[in-house]
Structure formats: structure tokens, C-alpha cells
Amino acid sequence: MKLNLVPARTGAEWVRAGLKTFWRQPLAFISLFFLFMASISIASQLPLIGSVLAPILLPFMTLGLMVATSVAYANDRQKPAAPAMFTAAAEAVRSEWRPMIVLGLISAAYFVLAVGASALLDGGQLARAYLLDETLAPEVIASSDFQTARMFVMVLNLPLSLAMWHAPALVHWHHVEPVKSLFFSLVALFRNFGAYAMFCLSWFGVFLIAGIAIGLMATVLVGVGAIGMGSGASAIGSALMIGSALVLAAMSLSSTWFTFRDSFRAD
């Protein structure tokens, strides 16, 4: 496995490729995304272990969606491609479950350490809420110490997110060991910093444009409901905002395989 160095403009090409591939099979991508998110959400609700179990499942979602994207891209002229996407994603998750568990355990351990470190800022309030399912008073959540601790944990989790970007794909396609895959993922992002920065900026633009359009639609629906012209208009507006955010998240994940494909090649 070798690292490719790509120009900065490649980041925008990754976004275009992801959007094009997503719209070939939008229902399949959305269904897969919601299936993985539902599994993680259910796991996170389990008492005590939920907050630790959820990070363990994240590599499975990353791998499943990347494999599905590769199938949708390869089968662009074969209809329907959706069954092949589901089958390939399920087979990848099944065959690579051991290294995915290892990646998930590393992610969970890092998360616990990051949350534990936040106790230095807020006296352990955030840690008790995340790790012990303790219910906090609204005034505690709104306090500056608690909000600072949340920001601290978000900043600490950024390196982990970058390390996990390509790790599941490296394990699956290049048979890299889990710990080494984390290192190589970070190397790829830093060596191709311009392309990944352009990738993030391009997606920010897509989200911004989509957010403005969806926000205007939701505002109109809420306004219609407020003046009594439609009893369910306000609920529809709120559901539209939430649903669209999830669809945009699924759409953005459909482009991550292209970042991996162009960053690494077989030796």
C-alpha cells in the first residue's frame, strides 16, 4: 500500500463524485445510513455501557457506507444496484468484524479518557452525565464550566476522528493492522492537507446552500401553521429540518470512499 499525493482541487472533485454517486441510489444510501444510525442510537440507550458501546459501532458504519459507495460507483450502469450495495456492506462488516471491534475499542477507550480529562474543568459533571447516565440540572448544563468541558472533549476527539477517517477502509482493502491503519490515516490527511481542506470547504458550501433552502421552506411551513392555515405545518417544518440534516449527513459520507481511493494505492 502506497500513499498518493493529490492536488488541492481534488477535494472538490471528491465532493462532486460523492454527490453524483449518492443520487444514483439515494434510497439505498439513506436506508443504510439510517440502519447504522438506528443501531448506534439503540446501543447508546443501554444503561451504563451505552455511551461506550456507541463508539465501538462507529467503524462498522464507516466501513459499510464506504463499501456501499464503491459498489454504487462500480455498478453505475447496472440497475438495480441497491441489493448489491446492501449485500456488499453486510459481507464487509461480517468479514472484518474482529479488526472493526479493535478499532471500536480504541475509539471507546480514547473517548472515555477524553471525557475523564474534562473533569479537570467542570469537576466531573460532564463525565457523570456521559459515563454514568446521571441526569443534570438545566442550570448545570448551561454553566460556563460545563460548556467549556464539552468544547474540550470535542477538541480532544478531533485527532481520533481524523485517525478513524481511513482506518476501516485500510483494514478492509489493504489488510493493514488496526493500530497501523490509524497512523496511516493521519499521515494521508496531513500529506494531502490541501485536498482535504478543499473537501471540507466544499461540503461546508453544500451544507450552507442546502441549509438556507431548507430553512426557508421550514420557516414558511411554520408560519403557515402559526396563522392557522395548516394544523400540521409546524410539525412538518420541524421534521423537514431534522430529516434533511440526516440526509445531508448520509450524502457527505457517500464521498469518503473517494478520498480513500485517491489517497492510497496497492503496491
mmCIF file of C-alpha atoms in Angstrom:
data_model
loop_
_atom_site.group_PDB
_atom_site.id
_atom_site.type_symbol
_atom_site.label_atom_id
_atom_site.label_comp_id
_atom_site.label_asym_id
_atom_site.label_seq_id
_atom_site.Cartn_x
_atom_site.Cartn_y
_atom_site.Cartn_z
ATOM 1 C CA MET A 1 0.000 0.000 0.000
ATOM 2 C CA LYS A 2 1.389 3.396 -1.023
ATOM 3 C CA LEU A 3 0.266 6.940 -0.340
ATOM 4 C CA ASN A 4 -0.761 9.166 -3.239
ATOM 5 C CA LEU A 5 -0.167 12.908 -3.159
ATOM 6 C CA VAL A 6 -3.027 14.749 -4.858
ATOM 7 C CA PRO A 7 -3.560 18.439 -5.714
ATOM 8 C CA ALA A 8 -5.875 20.600 -3.625
ATOM 9 C CA ARG A 9 -8.563 20.745 -6.352
ATOM 10 C CA THR A 10 -9.082 17.001 -5.864
ATOM 11 C CA GLY A 11 -11.051 17.800 -2.710
ATOM 12 C CA ALA A 12 -13.815 19.448 -4.743
ATOM 13 C CA GLU A 13 -13.774 16.510 -7.173
ATOM 14 C CA TRP A 14 -14.366 14.135 -4.271
ATOM 15 C CA VAL A 15 -17.459 16.093 -3.309
ATOM 16 C CA ARG A 16 -18.803 16.074 -6.882
ATOM 17 C CA ALA A 17 -18.164 12.343 -7.181
ATOM 18 C CA GLY A 18 -19.895 11.684 -3.875
ATOM 19 C CA LEU A 19 -22.957 13.719 -4.825
ATOM 20 C CA LYS A 20 -23.183 12.051 -8.232
ATOM 21 C CA THR A 21 -22.897 8.571 -6.731
ATOM 22 C CA PHE A 22 -25.401 9.347 -3.968
ATOM 23 C CA TRP A 23 -28.069 10.436 -6.448
ATOM 24 C CA ARG A 24 -27.673 7.193 -8.370
ATOM 25 C CA GLN A 25 -29.059 5.267 -5.381
ATOM 26 C CA PRO A 26 -30.373 7.826 -2.870
ATOM 27 C CA LEU A 27 -32.849 5.498 -1.162
ATOM 28 C CA ALA A 28 -30.212 2.804 -0.699
ATOM 29 C CA PHE A 29 -27.718 5.246 0.829
ATOM 30 C CA ILE A 30 -30.336 6.783 3.113
ATOM 31 C CA SER A 31 -31.610 3.362 4.191
ATOM 32 C CA LEU A 32 -28.109 2.114 5.004
ATOM 33 C CA PHE A 33 -27.287 5.291 6.906
ATOM 34 C CA PHE A 34 -30.492 5.154 8.937
ATOM 35 C CA LEU A 35 -29.952 1.437 9.649
ATOM 36 C CA PHE A 36 -26.486 2.046 11.075
ATOM 37 C CA MET A 37 -27.582 5.181 12.940
ATOM 38 C CA ALA A 38 -30.562 3.351 14.449
ATOM 39 C CA SER A 39 -28.268 0.558 15.665
ATOM 40 C CA ILE A 40 -25.870 3.045 17.246
ATOM 41 C CA SER A 41 -28.735 5.029 18.772
ATOM 42 C CA ILE A 42 -30.289 1.907 20.306
ATOM 43 C CA ALA A 43 -26.915 0.800 21.668
ATOM 44 C CA SER A 44 -26.298 4.243 23.185
ATOM 45 C CA GLN A 45 -29.522 3.981 25.202
ATOM 46 C CA LEU A 46 -28.338 0.948 27.159
ATOM 47 C CA PRO A 47 -27.682 1.803 30.819
ATOM 48 C CA LEU A 48 -24.042 2.493 31.762
ATOM 49 C CA ILE A 49 -22.451 0.731 28.770
ATOM 50 C CA GLY A 50 -24.375 2.665 26.107
ATOM 51 C CA SER A 51 -22.030 5.640 25.926
ATOM 52 C CA VAL A 52 -19.057 3.275 25.489
ATOM 53 C CA LEU A 53 -20.791 0.844 23.128
ATOM 54 C CA ALA A 54 -21.776 3.520 20.616
ATOM 55 C CA PRO A 55 -18.162 4.455 19.670
ATOM 56 C CA ILE A 56 -17.384 0.756 19.177
ATOM 57 C CA LEU A 57 -20.026 0.562 16.426
ATOM 58 C CA LEU A 58 -18.877 3.647 14.501
ATOM 59 C CA PRO A 59 -16.142 1.846 12.463
ATOM 60 C CA PHE A 60 -18.782 -0.614 11.251
ATOM 61 C CA MET A 61 -20.886 2.245 9.872
ATOM 62 C CA THR A 62 -17.887 3.877 8.201
ATOM 63 C CA LEU A 63 -16.841 0.628 6.526
ATOM 64 C CA GLY A 64 -20.371 -0.324 5.470
ATOM 65 C CA LEU A 65 -21.071 3.006 3.783
ATOM 66 C CA MET A 66 -17.683 3.127 2.072
ATOM 67 C CA VAL A 67 -18.160 -0.369 0.654
ATOM 68 C CA ALA A 68 -21.671 0.534 -0.485
ATOM 69 C CA THR A 69 -20.284 3.625 -2.239
ATOM 70 C CA SER A 70 -17.667 1.571 -4.060
ATOM 71 C CA VAL A 71 -20.373 -0.806 -5.288
ATOM 72 C CA ALA A 72 -22.689 2.008 -6.388
ATOM 73 C CA TYR A 73 -19.821 3.650 -8.272
ATOM 74 C CA ALA A 74 -18.789 0.404 -9.981
ATOM 75 C CA ASN A 75 -22.374 -0.573 -10.865
ATOM 76 C CA ASP A 76 -23.467 2.809 -12.183
ATOM 77 C CA ARG A 77 -24.980 1.229 -15.306
ATOM 78 C CA GLN A 78 -26.463 -1.829 -13.656
ATOM 79 C CA LYS A 79 -29.967 -1.490 -12.266
ATOM 80 C CA PRO A 80 -30.839 -2.141 -9.559
ATOM 81 C CA ALA A 81 -27.563 -1.695 -7.675
ATOM 82 C CA ALA A 82 -29.203 -1.319 -4.249
ATOM 83 C CA PRO A 83 -29.302 -5.079 -3.413
ATOM 84 C CA ALA A 84 -25.616 -5.359 -4.288
ATOM 85 C CA MET A 85 -24.850 -2.382 -2.029
ATOM 86 C CA PHE A 86 -26.622 -3.943 0.956
ATOM 87 C CA THR A 87 -25.043 -7.351 0.330
ATOM 88 C CA ALA A 88 -21.527 -5.947 -0.022
ATOM 89 C CA ALA A 89 -21.870 -3.780 3.093
ATOM 90 C CA ALA A 90 -23.166 -6.697 5.165
ATOM 91 C CA GLU A 91 -20.403 -9.015 3.917
ATOM 92 C CA ALA A 92 -17.689 -6.436 4.656
ATOM 93 C CA VAL A 93 -18.991 -5.865 8.188
ATOM 94 C CA ARG A 94 -19.252 -9.626 8.767
ATOM 95 C CA SER A 95 -15.791 -10.480 7.424
ATOM 96 C CA GLU A 96 -13.970 -7.625 9.171
ATOM 97 C CA TRP A 97 -15.780 -7.670 12.496
ATOM 98 C CA ARG A 98 -12.664 -8.509 14.537
ATOM 99 C CA PRO A 99 -10.478 -5.576 13.401
ATOM 100 C CA MET A 100 -13.541 -3.303 13.492
ATOM 101 C CA ILE A 101 -14.055 -4.284 17.123
ATOM 102 C CA VAL A 102 -10.399 -3.444 17.799
ATOM 103 C CA LEU A 103 -10.820 -0.027 16.186
ATOM 104 C CA GLY A 104 -14.032 0.474 18.114
ATOM 105 C CA LEU A 105 -12.407 -0.423 21.433
ATOM 106 C CA ILE A 106 -9.595 2.040 20.732
ATOM 107 C CA SER A 107 -12.184 4.689 19.922
ATOM 108 C CA ALA A 108 -14.183 3.927 23.071
ATOM 109 C CA ALA A 109 -11.084 3.962 25.298
ATOM 110 C CA TYR A 110 -9.964 7.283 23.845
ATOM 111 C CA PHE A 111 -13.475 8.701 24.341
ATOM 112 C CA VAL A 112 -13.556 7.620 27.985
ATOM 113 C CA LEU A 113 -10.132 9.172 28.603
ATOM 114 C CA ALA A 114 -11.167 12.415 26.909
ATOM 115 C CA VAL A 115 -14.373 12.637 28.928
ATOM 116 C CA GLY A 116 -12.479 11.764 32.093
ATOM 117 C CA ALA A 117 -9.962 14.533 31.407
ATOM 118 C CA SER A 118 -12.828 17.030 31.204
ATOM 119 C CA ALA A 119 -13.304 16.573 34.961
ATOM 120 C CA LEU A 120 -10.363 18.926 35.400
ATOM 121 C CA LEU A 121 -12.575 21.712 34.044
ATOM 122 C CA ASP A 122 -16.036 21.066 35.480
ATOM 123 C CA GLY A 123 -15.476 18.820 38.473
ATOM 124 C CA GLY A 124 -16.654 15.681 36.660
ATOM 125 C CA GLN A 125 -20.177 16.812 35.784
ATOM 126 C CA LEU A 126 -19.812 16.001 32.072
ATOM 127 C CA ALA A 127 -18.164 12.662 32.857
ATOM 128 C CA ARG A 128 -21.003 11.658 35.169
ATOM 129 C CA ALA A 129 -23.576 12.591 32.529
ATOM 130 C CA TYR A 130 -21.826 10.714 29.694
ATOM 131 C CA LEU A 131 -20.428 7.705 31.522
ATOM 132 C CA LEU A 132 -22.830 7.195 34.438
ATOM 133 C CA ASP A 133 -26.071 8.421 32.808
ATOM 134 C CA GLU A 134 -26.525 10.960 35.583
ATOM 135 C CA THR A 135 -29.271 13.495 34.948
ATOM 136 C CA LEU A 136 -28.002 17.021 35.351
ATOM 137 C CA ALA A 137 -29.988 20.109 36.255
ATOM 138 C CA PRO A 138 -30.569 22.630 33.428
ATOM 139 C CA GLU A 139 -28.548 25.281 35.241
ATOM 140 C CA VAL A 140 -25.572 22.893 35.415
ATOM 141 C CA ILE A 141 -25.745 22.191 31.687
ATOM 142 C CA ALA A 142 -25.942 25.915 30.967
ATOM 143 C CA SER A 143 -22.977 26.731 33.210
ATOM 144 C CA SER A 144 -19.762 28.002 31.644
ATOM 145 C CA ASP A 145 -17.668 25.207 33.198
ATOM 146 C CA PHE A 146 -19.881 22.506 31.676
ATOM 147 C CA GLN A 147 -19.878 24.139 28.234
ATOM 148 C CA THR A 148 -16.118 24.572 28.385
ATOM 149 C CA ALA A 149 -15.760 20.884 29.245
ATOM 150 C CA ARG A 150 -17.917 19.953 26.238
ATOM 151 C CA MET A 151 -15.756 22.031 23.917
ATOM 152 C CA PHE A 152 -12.654 20.485 25.468
ATOM 153 C CA VAL A 153 -13.921 16.965 24.720
ATOM 154 C CA MET A 154 -14.814 17.947 21.145
ATOM 155 C CA VAL A 155 -11.290 19.281 20.573
ATOM 156 C CA LEU A 156 -9.717 16.149 22.071
ATOM 157 C CA ASN A 157 -11.880 13.913 19.862
ATOM 158 C CA LEU A 158 -10.766 15.649 16.649
ATOM 159 C CA PRO A 159 -7.488 13.670 16.307
ATOM 160 C CA LEU A 160 -9.443 10.453 16.837
ATOM 161 C CA SER A 161 -11.925 11.396 14.117
ATOM 162 C CA LEU A 162 -9.063 12.066 11.698
ATOM 163 C CA ALA A 163 -7.373 8.787 12.584
ATOM 164 C CA MET A 164 -10.622 6.883 12.035
ATOM 165 C CA TRP A 165 -11.263 8.532 8.637
ATOM 166 C CA HIS A 166 -9.487 5.877 6.562
ATOM 167 C CA ALA A 167 -8.761 3.222 9.187
ATOM 168 C CA PRO A 168 -11.708 0.870 8.434
ATOM 169 C CA ALA A 169 -11.060 1.097 4.685
ATOM 170 C CA LEU A 170 -7.333 0.423 5.110
ATOM 171 C CA VAL A 171 -8.144 -2.675 7.145
ATOM 172 C CA HIS A 172 -10.660 -3.918 4.572
ATOM 173 C CA TRP A 173 -8.987 -3.161 1.238
ATOM 174 C CA HIS A 174 -5.272 -3.179 2.136
ATOM 175 C CA HIS A 175 -5.324 -5.574 5.130
ATOM 176 C CA VAL A 176 -3.496 -3.109 7.355
ATOM 177 C CA GLU A 177 -3.411 -3.857 11.076
ATOM 178 C CA PRO A 178 -5.901 -1.717 13.072
ATOM 179 C CA VAL A 179 -3.309 0.306 15.007
ATOM 180 C CA LYS A 180 -1.205 0.943 11.884
ATOM 181 C CA SER A 181 -4.318 1.945 9.957
ATOM 182 C CA LEU A 182 -4.911 4.789 12.417
ATOM 183 C CA PHE A 183 -1.394 6.085 11.855
ATOM 184 C CA PHE A 184 -1.591 5.832 8.056
ATOM 185 C CA SER A 185 -4.949 7.608 8.078
ATOM 186 C CA LEU A 186 -3.431 10.576 9.906
ATOM 187 C CA VAL A 187 -0.431 10.613 7.552
ATOM 188 C CA ALA A 188 -2.706 10.688 4.496
ATOM 189 C CA LEU A 189 -4.700 13.625 5.837
ATOM 190 C CA PHE A 190 -1.646 15.689 6.689
ATOM 191 C CA ARG A 191 0.265 14.896 3.494
ATOM 192 C CA ASN A 192 -2.788 15.823 1.409
ATOM 193 C CA PHE A 193 -3.899 18.654 3.669
ATOM 194 C CA GLY A 194 -4.845 20.961 0.784
ATOM 195 C CA ALA A 195 -7.154 18.404 -0.814
ATOM 196 C CA TYR A 196 -8.870 17.549 2.475
ATOM 197 C CA ALA A 197 -9.235 21.212 3.364
ATOM 198 C CA MET A 198 -10.889 21.818 -0.017
ATOM 199 C CA PHE A 199 -13.065 18.746 0.583
ATOM 200 C CA CYS A 200 -14.298 20.146 3.902
ATOM 201 C CA LEU A 201 -14.823 23.630 2.475
ATOM 202 C CA SER A 202 -16.792 22.239 -0.472
ATOM 203 C CA TRP A 203 -19.058 20.254 1.802
ATOM 204 C CA PHE A 204 -19.482 23.313 4.014
ATOM 205 C CA GLY A 205 -20.722 25.179 0.944
ATOM 206 C CA VAL A 206 -23.145 22.376 0.071
ATOM 207 C CA PHE A 207 -24.460 22.293 3.633
ATOM 208 C CA LEU A 208 -24.769 26.076 3.723
ATOM 209 C CA ILE A 209 -26.765 26.290 0.486
ATOM 210 C CA ALA A 210 -28.960 23.342 1.433
ATOM 211 C CA GLY A 211 -29.457 24.741 4.942
ATOM 212 C CA ILE A 212 -30.616 28.103 3.627
ATOM 213 C CA ALA A 213 -33.069 26.490 1.213
ATOM 214 C CA ILE A 214 -34.435 24.052 3.801
ATOM 215 C CA GLY A 215 -34.591 26.789 6.438
ATOM 216 C CA LEU A 216 -36.695 28.974 4.148
ATOM 217 C CA MET A 217 -39.063 26.086 3.447
ATOM 218 C CA ALA A 218 -39.358 25.232 7.136
ATOM 219 C CA THR A 219 -39.954 28.892 8.035
ATOM 220 C CA VAL A 220 -42.781 29.090 5.518
ATOM 221 C CA LEU A 221 -44.371 25.913 6.876
ATOM 222 C CA VAL A 222 -44.036 27.072 10.491
ATOM 223 C CA GLY A 223 -45.513 30.433 9.533
ATOM 224 C CA VAL A 224 -48.453 28.728 7.824
ATOM 225 C CA GLY A 225 -49.061 26.671 10.927
ATOM 226 C CA ALA A 226 -48.819 29.750 13.171
ATOM 227 C CA ILE A 227 -51.623 31.568 11.365
ATOM 228 C CA GLY A 228 -53.876 28.538 11.477
ATOM 229 C CA MET A 229 -53.825 27.613 7.796
ATOM 230 C CA GLY A 230 -52.427 24.182 8.447
ATOM 231 C CA SER A 231 -52.577 22.273 11.734
ATOM 232 C CA GLY A 232 -49.579 20.082 10.974
ATOM 233 C CA ALA A 233 -47.487 22.645 9.108
ATOM 234 C CA SER A 234 -45.256 23.446 12.095
ATOM 235 C CA ALA A 235 -44.586 19.760 12.771
ATOM 236 C CA ILE A 236 -43.821 19.192 9.102
ATOM 237 C CA GLY A 237 -41.380 22.116 9.134
ATOM 238 C CA SER A 238 -39.521 20.731 12.155
ATOM 239 C CA ALA A 239 -39.452 17.213 10.693
ATOM 240 C CA LEU A 240 -38.135 18.623 7.423
ATOM 241 C CA MET A 241 -35.201 20.267 9.199
ATOM 242 C CA ILE A 242 -34.246 17.105 11.109
ATOM 243 C CA GLY A 243 -34.773 14.757 8.163
ATOM 244 C CA SER A 244 -32.810 16.958 5.792
ATOM 245 C CA ALA A 245 -29.881 17.165 8.219
ATOM 246 C CA LEU A 246 -29.720 13.363 8.377
ATOM 247 C CA VAL A 247 -29.942 13.056 4.582
ATOM 248 C CA LEU A 248 -27.126 15.583 4.181
ATOM 249 C CA ALA A 249 -25.026 13.578 6.631
ATOM 250 C CA ALA A 250 -25.645 10.402 4.591
ATOM 251 C CA MET A 251 -24.797 12.318 1.428
ATOM 252 C CA SER A 252 -21.481 13.546 2.830
ATOM 253 C CA LEU A 253 -20.483 10.044 3.947
ATOM 254 C CA SER A 254 -21.030 8.800 0.396
ATOM 255 C CA SER A 255 -17.934 10.753 -0.688
ATOM 256 C CA THR A 256 -15.488 9.372 1.895
ATOM 257 C CA TRP A 257 -14.671 6.326 -0.245
ATOM 258 C CA PHE A 258 -13.375 8.611 -2.999
ATOM 259 C CA THR A 259 -10.979 10.263 -0.547
ATOM 260 C CA PHE A 260 -9.629 6.816 0.339
ATOM 261 C CA ARG A 261 -9.490 5.597 -3.282
ATOM 262 C CA ASP A 262 -7.344 8.520 -4.416
ATOM 263 C CA SER A 263 -5.156 8.707 -1.289
ATOM 264 C CA PHE A 264 -3.928 5.102 -1.323
ATOM 265 C CA ARG A 265 -2.987 2.576 -3.964
ATOM 266 C CA ALA A 266 -1.921 -1.037 -3.874
ATOM 267 C CA ASP A 267 1.804 -1.636 -4.039
#
